[in-house]
Structure formats: C-alpha cells, structure tokens
Short mmCIF file of C-alpha atoms and ligand atoms in Angstrom, two decimals:
data_model
loop_
_atom_site.label_atom_id
_atom_site.label_comp_id
_atom_site.label_asym_id
_atom_site.label_seq_id
_atom_site.Cartn_x
_atom_site.Cartn_y
_atom_site.Cartn_z
CA MET X 1 -85.71 -191.81 19.50
CA SER X 2 -88.34 -192.88 17.17
CA ASN X 3 -91.90 -191.64 16.04
CA LEU X 4 -94.34 -194.64 15.92
CA LEU X 5 -97.74 -194.53 13.94
CA VAL X 6 -99.91 -197.62 15.59
CA THR X 7 -102.97 -198.49 13.64
CA GLY X 8 -105.73 -200.25 15.58
CA GLY X 9 -104.16 -198.88 18.87
CA ALA X 10 -107.62 -198.63 20.51
CA GLY X 11 -108.25 -202.32 20.23
CA PHE X 12 -107.10 -205.51 22.04
CA ILE X 13 -103.47 -206.00 21.26
CA GLY X 14 -102.92 -202.65 20.12
CA ALA X 15 -103.72 -200.86 23.27
CA ASN X 16 -101.58 -203.39 25.10
CA PHE X 17 -98.60 -202.64 22.69
CA VAL X 18 -98.89 -198.88 23.36
CA HIS X 19 -98.96 -199.35 27.24
CA TYR X 20 -95.76 -201.61 26.78
CA TRP X 21 -94.02 -199.70 24.23
CA MET X 22 -94.36 -196.06 26.06
CA LYS X 23 -93.20 -197.76 29.40
CA ALA X 24 -89.98 -199.43 27.46
CA TYR X 25 -89.33 -196.63 25.27
CA PRO X 26 -90.57 -193.06 27.12
CA GLU X 27 -88.58 -191.02 24.59
CA ASP X 28 -90.58 -192.34 21.57
CA ASN X 29 -93.55 -190.30 20.33
CA VAL X 30 -96.78 -192.56 19.70
CA ILE X 31 -99.60 -191.62 17.36
CA VAL X 32 -102.67 -193.99 17.48
CA LEU X 33 -104.76 -194.06 14.20
CA ASP X 34 -108.38 -196.13 15.14
CA ALA X 35 -111.61 -195.92 13.54
CA LEU X 36 -113.16 -196.72 16.74
CA THR X 37 -115.21 -199.92 15.39
CA TYR X 38 -117.21 -201.78 17.91
CA ALA X 39 -113.77 -203.32 19.04
CA GLY X 40 -112.02 -199.95 19.40
CA ASN X 41 -112.33 -198.32 22.59
CA LYS X 42 -110.49 -195.16 23.76
CA ALA X 43 -110.55 -195.83 27.17
CA ASN X 44 -108.29 -198.66 26.52
CA LEU X 45 -105.58 -195.98 25.94
CA ASN X 46 -106.46 -194.34 29.21
CA PRO X 47 -103.15 -195.73 30.86
CA VAL X 48 -101.37 -193.36 28.35
CA ALA X 49 -103.65 -190.71 27.92
CA GLU X 50 -101.81 -188.08 29.86
CA ASN X 51 -98.55 -188.83 28.21
CA PRO X 52 -97.21 -185.72 26.27
CA ASN X 53 -95.45 -188.13 23.72
CA PHE X 54 -99.02 -189.83 23.01
CA VAL X 55 -101.48 -188.58 20.21
CA PHE X 56 -104.91 -190.35 19.24
CA CYS X 57 -106.34 -189.54 15.62
CA HIS X 58 -109.99 -190.78 15.05
CA GLY X 59 -109.78 -192.04 11.34
CA ASP X 60 -109.81 -195.00 8.84
CA ILE X 61 -106.92 -196.70 7.60
CA CYS X 62 -108.65 -196.60 3.97
CA ASP X 63 -108.07 -192.96 4.25
CA THR X 64 -104.89 -192.85 2.48
CA VAL X 65 -104.51 -188.98 2.26
CA LEU X 66 -104.93 -189.21 6.12
CA VAL X 67 -102.28 -191.49 6.74
CA GLU X 68 -100.00 -189.61 4.48
CA THR X 69 -100.46 -186.33 6.33
CA LEU X 70 -99.98 -188.36 9.63
CA LEU X 71 -96.80 -189.81 8.38
CA ARG X 72 -95.52 -186.38 7.31
CA GLU X 73 -96.58 -184.23 10.08
CA HIS X 74 -95.47 -186.30 12.90
CA GLN X 75 -92.20 -187.36 10.87
CA VAL X 76 -93.17 -191.11 11.38
CA ASP X 77 -90.37 -193.48 10.77
CA THR X 78 -91.99 -196.83 12.17
CA LEU X 79 -95.54 -198.03 11.37
CA VAL X 80 -97.05 -200.65 13.57
CA HIS X 81 -100.09 -202.01 11.73
CA PHE X 82 -102.75 -203.89 14.14
CA ALA X 83 -106.14 -202.53 12.72
CA ALA X 84 -108.06 -205.12 11.45
CA GLU X 85 -111.58 -206.72 11.57
CA SER X 86 -110.61 -209.84 13.90
CA HIS X 87 -113.42 -211.82 14.77
CA VAL X 88 -113.70 -215.25 12.81
CA ASP X 89 -117.58 -215.55 13.57
CA ARG X 90 -118.24 -212.06 12.46
CA SER X 91 -116.07 -212.81 9.15
CA ILE X 92 -118.61 -215.65 8.51
CA THR X 93 -121.90 -213.66 8.87
CA GLY X 94 -120.39 -210.36 7.29
CA PRO X 95 -117.39 -210.65 5.49
CA ASP X 96 -117.30 -207.37 3.58
CA ALA X 97 -115.80 -205.38 6.29
CA PHE X 98 -113.07 -207.89 6.41
CA ILE X 99 -112.19 -207.32 2.83
CA GLU X 100 -112.40 -203.51 3.37
CA THR X 101 -110.14 -203.12 6.37
CA ASN X 102 -107.98 -205.99 6.14
CA ILE X 103 -106.98 -205.90 2.63
CA ILE X 104 -108.15 -202.30 1.08
CA GLY X 105 -106.79 -200.87 4.35
CA THR X 106 -103.46 -202.53 4.57
CA HIS X 107 -103.20 -201.56 0.95
CA SER X 108 -103.92 -198.11 1.60
CA LEU X 109 -101.31 -197.94 4.34
CA LEU X 110 -98.77 -199.44 2.00
CA LYS X 111 -99.55 -196.78 -0.42
CA ALA X 112 -99.20 -194.01 1.87
CA ALA X 113 -96.04 -195.32 3.11
CA LYS X 114 -94.55 -195.85 -0.09
CA LYS X 115 -95.35 -192.21 -1.08
CA VAL X 116 -94.04 -190.57 1.75
CA TRP X 117 -91.01 -193.07 2.86
CA LEU X 118 -89.80 -193.77 -0.67
CA ASP X 119 -91.03 -191.37 -3.26
CA GLU X 120 -90.85 -187.89 -1.00
CA SER X 121 -87.77 -189.59 0.78
CA LEU X 122 -88.76 -188.95 4.33
CA HIS X 123 -86.86 -191.61 6.09
CA LYS X 124 -85.88 -193.13 2.77
CA GLU X 125 -83.41 -195.56 4.41
CA ASN X 126 -84.47 -195.64 7.79
CA HIS X 127 -88.39 -196.64 7.99
CA ARG X 128 -90.27 -199.53 9.16
CA PHE X 129 -93.78 -200.86 8.17
CA HIS X 130 -94.34 -203.80 10.76
CA HIS X 131 -97.41 -205.54 9.79
CA VAL X 132 -99.19 -207.85 12.78
CA SER X 133 -100.62 -211.01 11.33
CA THR X 134 -102.09 -214.32 12.61
CA ASP X 135 -101.08 -217.83 12.52
CA GLU X 136 -104.61 -218.52 11.10
CA VAL X 137 -103.30 -217.73 7.66
CA TYR X 138 -101.79 -221.18 7.66
CA GLY X 139 -105.16 -223.20 7.90
CA THR X 140 -105.80 -225.95 10.08
CA LEU X 141 -103.76 -228.91 11.57
CA GLU X 142 -104.42 -232.47 12.15
CA PRO X 143 -103.48 -233.74 15.67
CA ASN X 144 -100.02 -235.07 14.84
CA ASP X 145 -99.15 -232.55 12.09
CA PRO X 146 -95.84 -230.54 13.13
CA ALA X 147 -96.63 -226.89 14.11
CA PHE X 148 -96.70 -223.93 11.46
CA SER X 149 -93.27 -222.68 10.80
CA GLU X 150 -92.63 -219.57 8.40
CA THR X 151 -92.44 -221.92 5.45
CA THR X 152 -95.59 -223.53 6.25
CA PRO X 153 -97.87 -222.87 2.88
CA TYR X 154 -100.84 -220.42 3.36
CA ALA X 155 -104.21 -222.23 3.29
CA PRO X 156 -106.62 -219.70 5.10
CA ASN X 157 -110.10 -221.12 5.79
CA SER X 158 -112.02 -218.42 6.89
CA PRO X 159 -112.98 -214.97 5.46
CA TYR X 160 -111.24 -213.43 8.24
CA SER X 161 -107.84 -215.67 7.67
CA ALA X 162 -108.14 -215.42 3.93
CA SER X 163 -108.34 -211.23 4.03
CA LYS X 164 -105.21 -211.46 6.62
CA ALA X 165 -103.38 -213.79 4.09
CA ALA X 166 -104.10 -211.26 1.21
CA SER X 167 -102.78 -208.32 3.30
CA ASP X 168 -99.81 -210.54 4.11
CA HIS X 169 -99.12 -211.02 0.61
CA LEU X 170 -99.47 -207.03 0.00
CA VAL X 171 -96.88 -206.35 2.58
CA ARG X 172 -94.59 -209.04 0.92
CA ALA X 173 -95.11 -207.44 -2.60
CA TYR X 174 -94.26 -203.98 -1.41
CA HIS X 175 -91.05 -205.06 0.05
CA HIS X 176 -89.87 -206.98 -3.23
CA THR X 177 -91.34 -204.86 -5.74
CA TYR X 178 -90.55 -201.31 -4.45
CA GLY X 179 -88.03 -201.92 -1.65
CA LEU X 180 -90.20 -200.75 1.61
CA ASN X 181 -88.87 -201.66 4.95
CA VAL X 182 -91.23 -204.29 5.96
CA THR X 183 -91.31 -207.09 8.61
CA THR X 184 -94.40 -209.48 9.44
CA SER X 185 -95.25 -211.26 12.51
CA ASN X 186 -97.79 -214.25 12.65
CA CYS X 187 -98.87 -214.62 16.19
CA SER X 188 -101.10 -217.40 18.17
CA ASN X 189 -104.21 -216.67 20.03
CA ASN X 190 -103.61 -213.75 22.59
CA TYR X 191 -105.29 -213.40 25.82
CA GLY X 192 -105.18 -210.99 28.42
CA PRO X 193 -106.59 -207.37 29.68
CA TYR X 194 -108.85 -205.38 27.37
CA HIS X 195 -109.84 -208.39 25.36
CA PHE X 196 -113.38 -207.86 23.91
CA PRO X 197 -115.78 -210.09 25.49
CA GLU X 198 -116.88 -211.90 22.18
CA LYS X 199 -113.60 -213.87 22.40
CA LEU X 200 -113.40 -217.27 23.90
CA ILE X 201 -111.87 -216.17 27.28
CA PRO X 202 -113.20 -213.17 28.25
CA LEU X 203 -116.79 -214.50 27.12
CA VAL X 204 -116.35 -217.00 29.42
CA ILE X 205 -115.33 -214.97 32.39
CA THR X 206 -118.02 -212.40 31.76
CA ASN X 207 -120.74 -215.14 31.24
CA ILE X 208 -119.65 -216.81 34.49
CA LEU X 209 -120.25 -213.31 36.12
CA HIS X 210 -123.67 -212.86 34.58
CA ASP X 211 -124.63 -216.77 35.32
CA LYS X 212 -124.89 -217.08 31.60
CA PRO X 213 -124.33 -220.08 29.68
CA LEU X 214 -120.72 -220.88 28.55
CA PRO X 215 -120.97 -221.75 24.85
CA ILE X 216 -118.60 -224.27 23.46
CA TYR X 217 -118.86 -224.69 19.60
CA GLY X 218 -118.94 -228.62 18.49
CA ASP X 219 -117.17 -231.00 20.57
CA GLY X 220 -115.07 -228.70 22.45
CA GLN X 221 -111.80 -230.42 21.24
CA GLN X 222 -110.55 -227.54 19.06
CA ILE X 223 -106.95 -226.81 19.88
CA ARG X 224 -105.52 -223.10 20.20
CA ASP X 225 -101.94 -221.96 20.91
CA TRP X 226 -102.31 -219.19 23.73
CA LEU X 227 -100.01 -216.26 24.37
CA TYR X 228 -100.59 -213.64 26.94
CA VAL X 229 -100.88 -210.19 24.93
CA GLU X 230 -97.78 -208.45 26.84
CA ASP X 231 -95.78 -211.61 25.44
CA HIS X 232 -97.20 -210.63 21.96
CA ALA X 233 -96.11 -206.86 22.38
CA ARG X 234 -92.56 -208.22 23.28
CA GLY X 235 -92.39 -210.45 20.47
CA ILE X 236 -93.48 -207.52 18.06
CA GLU X 237 -90.72 -205.34 19.71
CA SER X 238 -88.15 -208.01 18.89
CA VAL X 239 -88.95 -208.16 15.32
CA ILE X 240 -88.91 -204.48 15.01
CA LYS X 241 -85.68 -204.10 16.89
CA LYS X 242 -83.71 -207.29 15.55
CA GLY X 243 -85.98 -208.82 12.49
CA ARG X 244 -84.36 -208.94 9.07
CA LEU X 245 -86.35 -206.79 6.50
CA GLY X 246 -88.73 -208.77 4.26
CA GLU X 247 -89.04 -211.62 6.83
CA CYS X 248 -91.79 -213.06 8.54
CA TYR X 249 -91.56 -214.21 12.10
CA ASN X 250 -93.99 -216.82 13.99
CA ILE X 251 -94.55 -215.63 17.61
CA GLY X 252 -95.90 -218.29 20.24
CA GLY X 253 -95.10 -219.92 23.34
CA ILE X 254 -95.78 -223.49 22.78
CA ASN X 255 -99.17 -223.75 24.79
CA GLU X 256 -101.66 -225.68 23.12
CA TRP X 257 -105.09 -226.18 24.85
CA ALA X 258 -108.45 -227.63 23.81
CA ASN X 259 -111.25 -225.33 23.95
CA ILE X 260 -113.04 -227.25 26.65
CA ASP X 261 -110.02 -227.77 29.06
CA ILE X 262 -109.53 -223.83 28.92
CA VAL X 263 -113.15 -223.27 29.99
CA GLN X 264 -112.80 -225.71 32.61
CA GLU X 265 -109.76 -224.03 33.88
CA ILE X 266 -111.25 -220.67 33.79
CA CYS X 267 -114.55 -222.00 35.71
CA ALA X 268 -112.00 -223.37 38.35
CA MET X 269 -109.96 -220.33 38.57
CA VAL X 270 -113.29 -218.14 39.12
CA ASP X 271 -114.62 -220.41 41.74
CA GLU X 272 -111.64 -220.30 43.64
CA GLU X 273 -111.51 -216.44 43.39
CA PHE X 274 -115.09 -216.30 44.88
CA SER X 275 -114.07 -218.91 47.80
CA ARG X 276 -110.81 -216.78 48.64
CA ASP X 277 -112.69 -213.41 48.34
CA GLN X 278 -116.06 -213.25 50.24
CA LYS X 279 -116.62 -209.59 48.77
CA LEU X 280 -116.93 -211.03 45.26
CA ALA X 281 -120.19 -212.63 46.12
CA GLU X 282 -121.50 -208.88 47.14
CA THR X 283 -119.83 -207.33 43.91
CA TYR X 284 -121.39 -210.19 41.57
CA PRO X 285 -124.62 -211.08 43.04
CA GLU X 286 -125.66 -212.46 39.67
CA ALA X 287 -122.70 -215.07 39.69
CA LYS X 288 -124.95 -217.75 41.50
CA SER X 289 -122.99 -220.58 39.86
CA ALA X 290 -119.50 -219.13 40.64
CA ILE X 291 -120.80 -218.48 44.34
CA ALA X 292 -121.67 -222.18 44.91
CA ALA X 293 -118.41 -223.22 43.24
CA GLN X 294 -120.03 -224.62 40.17
CA SER X 295 -119.22 -222.28 37.28
CA ASP X 296 -118.36 -225.36 35.10
CA SER X 297 -122.38 -226.19 35.52
CA LEU X 298 -122.95 -223.38 32.99
CA ILE X 299 -120.97 -225.24 30.16
CA THR X 300 -123.14 -225.80 27.01
CA PHE X 301 -122.44 -227.37 23.81
CA VAL X 302 -123.78 -225.38 21.02
CA LYS X 303 -123.87 -225.82 17.17
CA ASP X 304 -120.04 -225.81 15.70
CA ARG X 305 -118.70 -222.70 13.77
CA ALA X 306 -118.84 -223.28 10.13
CA GLY X 307 -115.25 -224.34 8.71
CA HIS X 308 -114.13 -224.32 12.25
CA ASP X 309 -110.48 -224.91 12.05
CA ARG X 310 -109.56 -227.96 14.33
CA ARG X 311 -105.82 -227.11 15.50
CA TYR X 312 -103.62 -224.17 15.17
CA ALA X 313 -99.74 -224.47 16.68
CA ILE X 314 -96.80 -222.33 16.35
CA ASP X 315 -93.29 -223.28 15.84
CA PRO X 316 -91.51 -220.46 17.33
CA VAL X 317 -88.06 -221.60 16.40
CA LYS X 318 -86.88 -218.64 14.13
CA SER X 319 -87.95 -215.87 16.70
CA ASN X 320 -86.24 -217.86 19.52
CA THR X 321 -83.15 -218.39 17.82
CA GLU X 322 -82.64 -215.47 15.61
CA LEU X 323 -84.28 -212.72 17.63
CA GLY X 324 -83.87 -214.32 21.22
CA TYR X 325 -87.55 -214.25 21.99
CA SER X 326 -89.44 -216.08 24.65
CA PRO X 327 -92.50 -215.45 26.36
CA LYS X 328 -92.41 -214.40 29.98
CA GLU X 329 -95.78 -215.58 31.37
CA THR X 330 -96.89 -219.38 31.76
CA PHE X 331 -100.48 -220.05 30.93
CA ALA X 332 -101.21 -220.47 34.56
CA THR X 333 -99.60 -216.80 35.30
CA GLY X 334 -101.05 -215.32 32.52
CA LEU X 335 -104.71 -216.51 32.76
CA ARG X 336 -104.80 -215.91 36.68
CA LYS X 337 -103.84 -212.31 35.74
CA THR X 338 -106.44 -212.06 33.29
CA VAL X 339 -109.28 -213.46 35.46
CA ALA X 340 -108.12 -211.02 38.24
CA TRP X 341 -107.99 -208.11 35.65
CA TYR X 342 -111.84 -208.89 34.70
CA LEU X 343 -113.01 -209.47 38.23
CA ASN X 344 -111.33 -205.81 39.25
CA ASN X 345 -112.50 -204.34 35.83
CA GLN X 346 -116.35 -204.55 35.75
CA ASP X 347 -116.65 -200.93 34.64
CA TRP X 348 -114.44 -201.72 31.59
CA TRP X 349 -116.39 -204.57 30.13
CA ARG X 350 -119.88 -203.40 31.25
CA ALA X 351 -119.12 -200.11 29.16
CA VAL X 352 -117.97 -202.11 26.13
CA MET X 353 -120.86 -204.71 26.30
CA ASP X 354 -123.16 -202.13 24.95
CA GLY X 355 -126.71 -202.65 23.06
CA SER X 356 -125.23 -203.17 19.67
CA TYR X 357 -122.92 -205.95 21.07
CA GLN X 358 -125.63 -207.46 23.10
CA SER X 359 -128.04 -207.62 20.23
CA TRP X 360 -125.16 -209.29 18.07
CA VAL X 361 -124.53 -211.88 20.88
CA GLU X 362 -128.24 -212.65 21.22
CA GLU X 363 -128.12 -213.49 17.33
CA GLN X 364 -125.46 -215.66 17.70
CA TYR X 365 -126.79 -217.64 20.44
CA GLN X 366 -130.08 -218.27 19.07
CA ILE X 367 -128.22 -221.37 17.60
CA PRO X 368 -127.83 -223.25 20.81
CA GLU X 369 -129.01 -226.71 19.41
CA THR X 370 -126.65 -229.28 20.18
CA ASP X 371 -125.09 -231.28 17.38
CA VAL X 372 -122.74 -233.47 19.35
CA GLY X 373 -123.32 -235.45 22.47
CA VAL X 374 -123.07 -233.35 25.44
P1 NAD Y 401 -109.51 -205.98 17.95
O1 NAD Y 401 -110.49 -206.20 16.91
O2 NAD Y 401 -109.43 -205.97 19.35
O3 NAD Y 401 -108.89 -204.44 17.66
C1 NAD Y 401 -108.97 -203.87 16.15
C2 NAD Y 401 -108.68 -202.32 16.04
O4 NAD Y 401 -108.69 -201.86 14.95
C3 NAD Y 401 -109.97 -201.70 16.88
O5 NAD Y 401 -109.53 -200.62 17.67
C4 NAD Y 401 -110.82 -201.11 15.76
O6 NAD Y 401 -111.32 -199.81 16.12
C5 NAD Y 401 -109.60 -200.73 14.76
N1 NAD Y 401 -110.09 -200.87 13.34
C6 NAD Y 401 -110.82 -201.83 12.66
N2 NAD Y 401 -111.07 -201.23 11.51
C7 NAD Y 401 -110.33 -199.84 11.15
C8 NAD Y 401 -110.21 -199.41 10.28
N3 NAD Y 401 -110.67 -199.30 8.82
N4 NAD Y 401 -109.21 -198.00 10.48
C9 NAD Y 401 -108.51 -197.84 11.69
N5 NAD Y 401 -108.80 -198.58 12.55
C10 NAD Y 401 -109.66 -199.84 12.62
O7 NAD Y 401 -108.10 -206.80 17.29
P2 NAD Y 401 -106.94 -207.38 18.12
O8 NAD Y 401 -107.58 -208.99 18.57
O9 NAD Y 401 -106.41 -206.22 18.86
O10 NAD Y 401 -106.21 -207.53 16.83
C11 NAD Y 401 -105.14 -206.68 16.35
C12 NAD Y 401 -104.31 -207.42 15.21
O11 NAD Y 401 -103.73 -208.75 15.65
C13 NAD Y 401 -105.25 -207.92 14.20
O12 NAD Y 401 -104.66 -207.29 12.99
C14 NAD Y 401 -105.29 -209.30 14.21
O13 NAD Y 401 -105.40 -209.78 12.98
C15 NAD Y 401 -103.76 -209.47 14.86
N6 NAD Y 401 -103.83 -210.84 15.64
C16 NAD Y 401 -105.04 -211.05 16.52
C17 NAD Y 401 -104.90 -212.28 17.35
C18 NAD Y 401 -105.67 -212.64 18.47
O14 NAD Y 401 -105.61 -213.23 19.20
N7 NAD Y 401 -106.51 -211.62 18.66
C19 NAD Y 401 -103.88 -212.96 17.08
C20 NAD Y 401 -102.77 -212.69 16.24
C21 NAD Y 401 -102.72 -211.82 15.55
P1 TYD Y 402 -111.95 -217.11 19.39
O1 TYD Y 402 -111.73 -216.49 20.50
O2 TYD Y 402 -112.96 -216.40 18.52
O3 TYD Y 402 -110.62 -217.41 18.36
P2 TYD Y 402 -110.34 -217.66 17.07
O4 TYD Y 402 -111.52 -218.13 16.41
O5 TYD Y 402 -109.67 -216.77 16.26
O6 TYD Y 402 -109.42 -218.88 17.37
O7 TYD Y 402 -112.14 -218.61 19.57
C1 TYD Y 402 -111.00 -219.25 20.02
C2 TYD Y 402 -111.79 -220.78 20.13
O8 TYD Y 402 -112.87 -221.01 21.04
C3 TYD Y 402 -112.27 -221.30 18.74
O9 TYD Y 402 -111.89 -222.59 18.60
C4 TYD Y 402 -113.90 -221.00 18.71
C5 TYD Y 402 -114.05 -221.48 19.99
N1 TYD Y 402 -115.34 -220.65 20.76
C6 TYD Y 402 -116.12 -221.42 21.16
O10 TYD Y 402 -116.23 -222.69 21.61
N2 TYD Y 402 -117.13 -220.86 21.73
C7 TYD Y 402 -117.35 -219.37 21.71
O11 TYD Y 402 -118.28 -218.78 22.31
C8 TYD Y 402 -116.26 -218.81 21.04
C9 TYD Y 402 -116.27 -217.08 20.98
C10 TYD Y 402 -115.28 -219.25 20.41
#
C-alpha cells in the first residue's frame, strides 16, 4: 500500500492519472494538491470524488510548508509531480507564471521532499519523487533527424520548454547531491478526455461544434508525436514501479503526425459521427459545417507561433526494453474515443470555457492574417 501526493491532479493528465491509478491500486491513498488555475478543474476528479482513499487539497506547490505538512500528515511515500503551466502560447505572451510554477514550484517540492524524507527520515529509504516532463526540452528536429532519446542534449526553445528543462535539471541535482530517490519521464504530446480546449485537438473538436474557424499555425506541416493520455498514465506507472533511481525515461508511441493531417482527420471523424447519429444535429444546432459534412471548410491558416518547433518525435526504446512499456491505443482508436468523449460531455467543456478563457482566445485570434499560402 502506498500514499501518493499528486500535484496538478485537477489538470488534464494529472486527473487521468488519478482515475487510472485509483482503479489499478484501490488500496492506495491519493492526495491531490492543485492550485486550480484556469487549467485546473475539480470536476475532472468527479470519478474518484466519492472514494474514501481520495483527498483534495487546494493549494500551491510553491507553498513549501504546506507540502511538508501534507507529506507528514498523510505519510506520503510517493510524490508524482504534474503541476505546471503547460501551454506554449501562454508562455510566449506571459512567461513569468511558467518560471514561478515550473521552476520555483518544482524546487519548492524538492526542498519539502528532502526535508521530510531525508532530514526527518520519514520513508528515508523507500520514497519516490517522480517528475513528469516533456519531450519539448530536447528542442526541435529536422525531418530526417533521429527521434529524441534520453541522451539527446537539451535545447529548449520556448519559455515553457525552458522552464521544464530547468525543473528536470533541479530534479536530477537533488538526486545527485542529496540522494533523493527521483525518476523523470519525458512524454510526447498527449490527447484524450479532460484536455483543456486551448490545445490543438480539443480546440478543433469544440470549434467544429461552435462552427468556428479551425486555426492552423503557419503551413500546418509541424509534426508532433501523439500519445493517448491513459497510455501516458501507464508509462508513468511503469517508471514508478520498475524505473531505476536517477534515470529519465522517454514515453511515446511512435505516432508522428503533421498538424494539418490531424485536423483533417478530426473533421472527417466528427462529420462521420454527425451522419451516423442524427440526434447530434439537434444537440449541436450551431455546428452547421459538421451537419453538412464539411467541417474541413472551417480550416483557416493563421500567423505562425513565434519560435514554433518544427518536429518532435520520441525514441521509446529505453522504456520499451527496460520497463516493458508500450501503449495500448492506436491513434485511430484513441482519437475516436476522444471525439466521442467531447461529443458526449458538452457540460464539461462548456463549463471550462468560461469568460476569462474566451477573452484570452479572442485576443489570440485577433491575429488571423495569413502569412503562408492558403
Ligand atoms: P494542465 O495545464 O492541464 O494542468 C496543470 C495543472 O497544474 C492544473 O490543474 C493547474 O491548476 C495545476 N497547477 C498549476 N500551477 C500550480 C501551482 N503553482 N500549484 C499547484 N497546482 C498548480 O497540464 P497537463 O497537460 O495536464 O500537463 C501536466 C504535466 O505533464 C505538466 O508538467 C506538463 O509539462 C507535462 N506534459 C504535458 C504534455 C501534454 O501533452 N499536455 C506532454 C508531456 C508532458
Ligand atoms: P499544442 O496543443 O499547443 O501543443 P504543443 O505546442 O505543446 O505541441 O499544439 C500542438 C501543435 O498544434 C503545435 O505545433 C501548434 C499547433 N497549433 C495550431 O496549429 N493551431 C492551434 O490553434 C493550436 C492551439 C496549436
């Protein structure tokens, strides 16, 4: 039996991880620490809210004393660290929050873990600090470059990825210098249920349902390597259970897609759902293009993101061979599940797309002048 502290558990991946873990390990206790920023939503934890082994704490990872208290009071032996500012576009317009949460916040957790686990000897030998990071720390790839491996030098290009890279180095240093039991996972782009609709895949689905333009940055040929969120949760589980201390593991499913192709794929899937299920036209009367099976007519090329990384790709050999990890979903099955989830959960996404989110979106999309051939 373990007591887990999960930071950022009210966000997209953290919440999916908590759902997965509490099903897989019903005897474990899970404490979620989350500041409930615009990206955090307590409703994401509804599936476990009634579980007597689940506790929610509304608080900031930068509050070191609070973290120490949680570690002591709940006898935490495993800390899984998801909490972060995670959206690249927001890191371009407002990098300060990324430095605060991703760097200072991670350091606050490391200090608390060192104090309680090492200095005060709670679970001195048997503790784990698992840090959830991203493939974006490795920078960008040319079309024919080999995929990122764990030995690829760090070369972060956005304030987001630079702040994550800094946090990865701090985690490494606390292992090397103080002997804290750490592991790190660097995962590719995730998709699935509870994904905040400012990110590409949920943005496209919800914009189709509002009959709004589908903004494609630049020429749409940027490549991302996509993993279904539950497969990420399973990857983290493998690292926690079987990973070597002090090691980093890349998690991915060899699934590279150009943005424009994903958007076309989503348009086709939504159109198919609308023609298969006539009730959707009544549920989403605004979705005129989907009703006419022409969602792709909403595709709009817009100004490119500043410093936009061209390609990410994960080499998952180390996690495959050393941990026996491989994803369960294909992109076709995962994307279909995701589209179905958004079609069936409009209450969720309408609630998270509140006024402040809408005004941020309006600001972003005041830049729809095309700088590439449409
Ligand atoms: P998210 O933005 O959906 O959720 C982040 C959560 O952290 C939110 O619930 C938010 O309220 C919380 N949070 C933010 N600042 C906090 C603070 N100071 N104290 C406590 N809680 C705070 O992010 P996500 O997409 O779920 O990503 C989770 C982690 O996975 C991040 O560390 C991210 O870098 C990493 N990651 C994400 C992806 C991806 O595709 N989304 C891929 C690889 C790695
Ligand atoms: P995003 O979901 O923001 O993830 P990340 O930037 O962390 O990879 O974006 C995925 C890709 O989609 C990225 O290349 C930027 C692009 N993109 C668009 O073309 N249009 C959009 O409206 C958004 C949000 C992203």
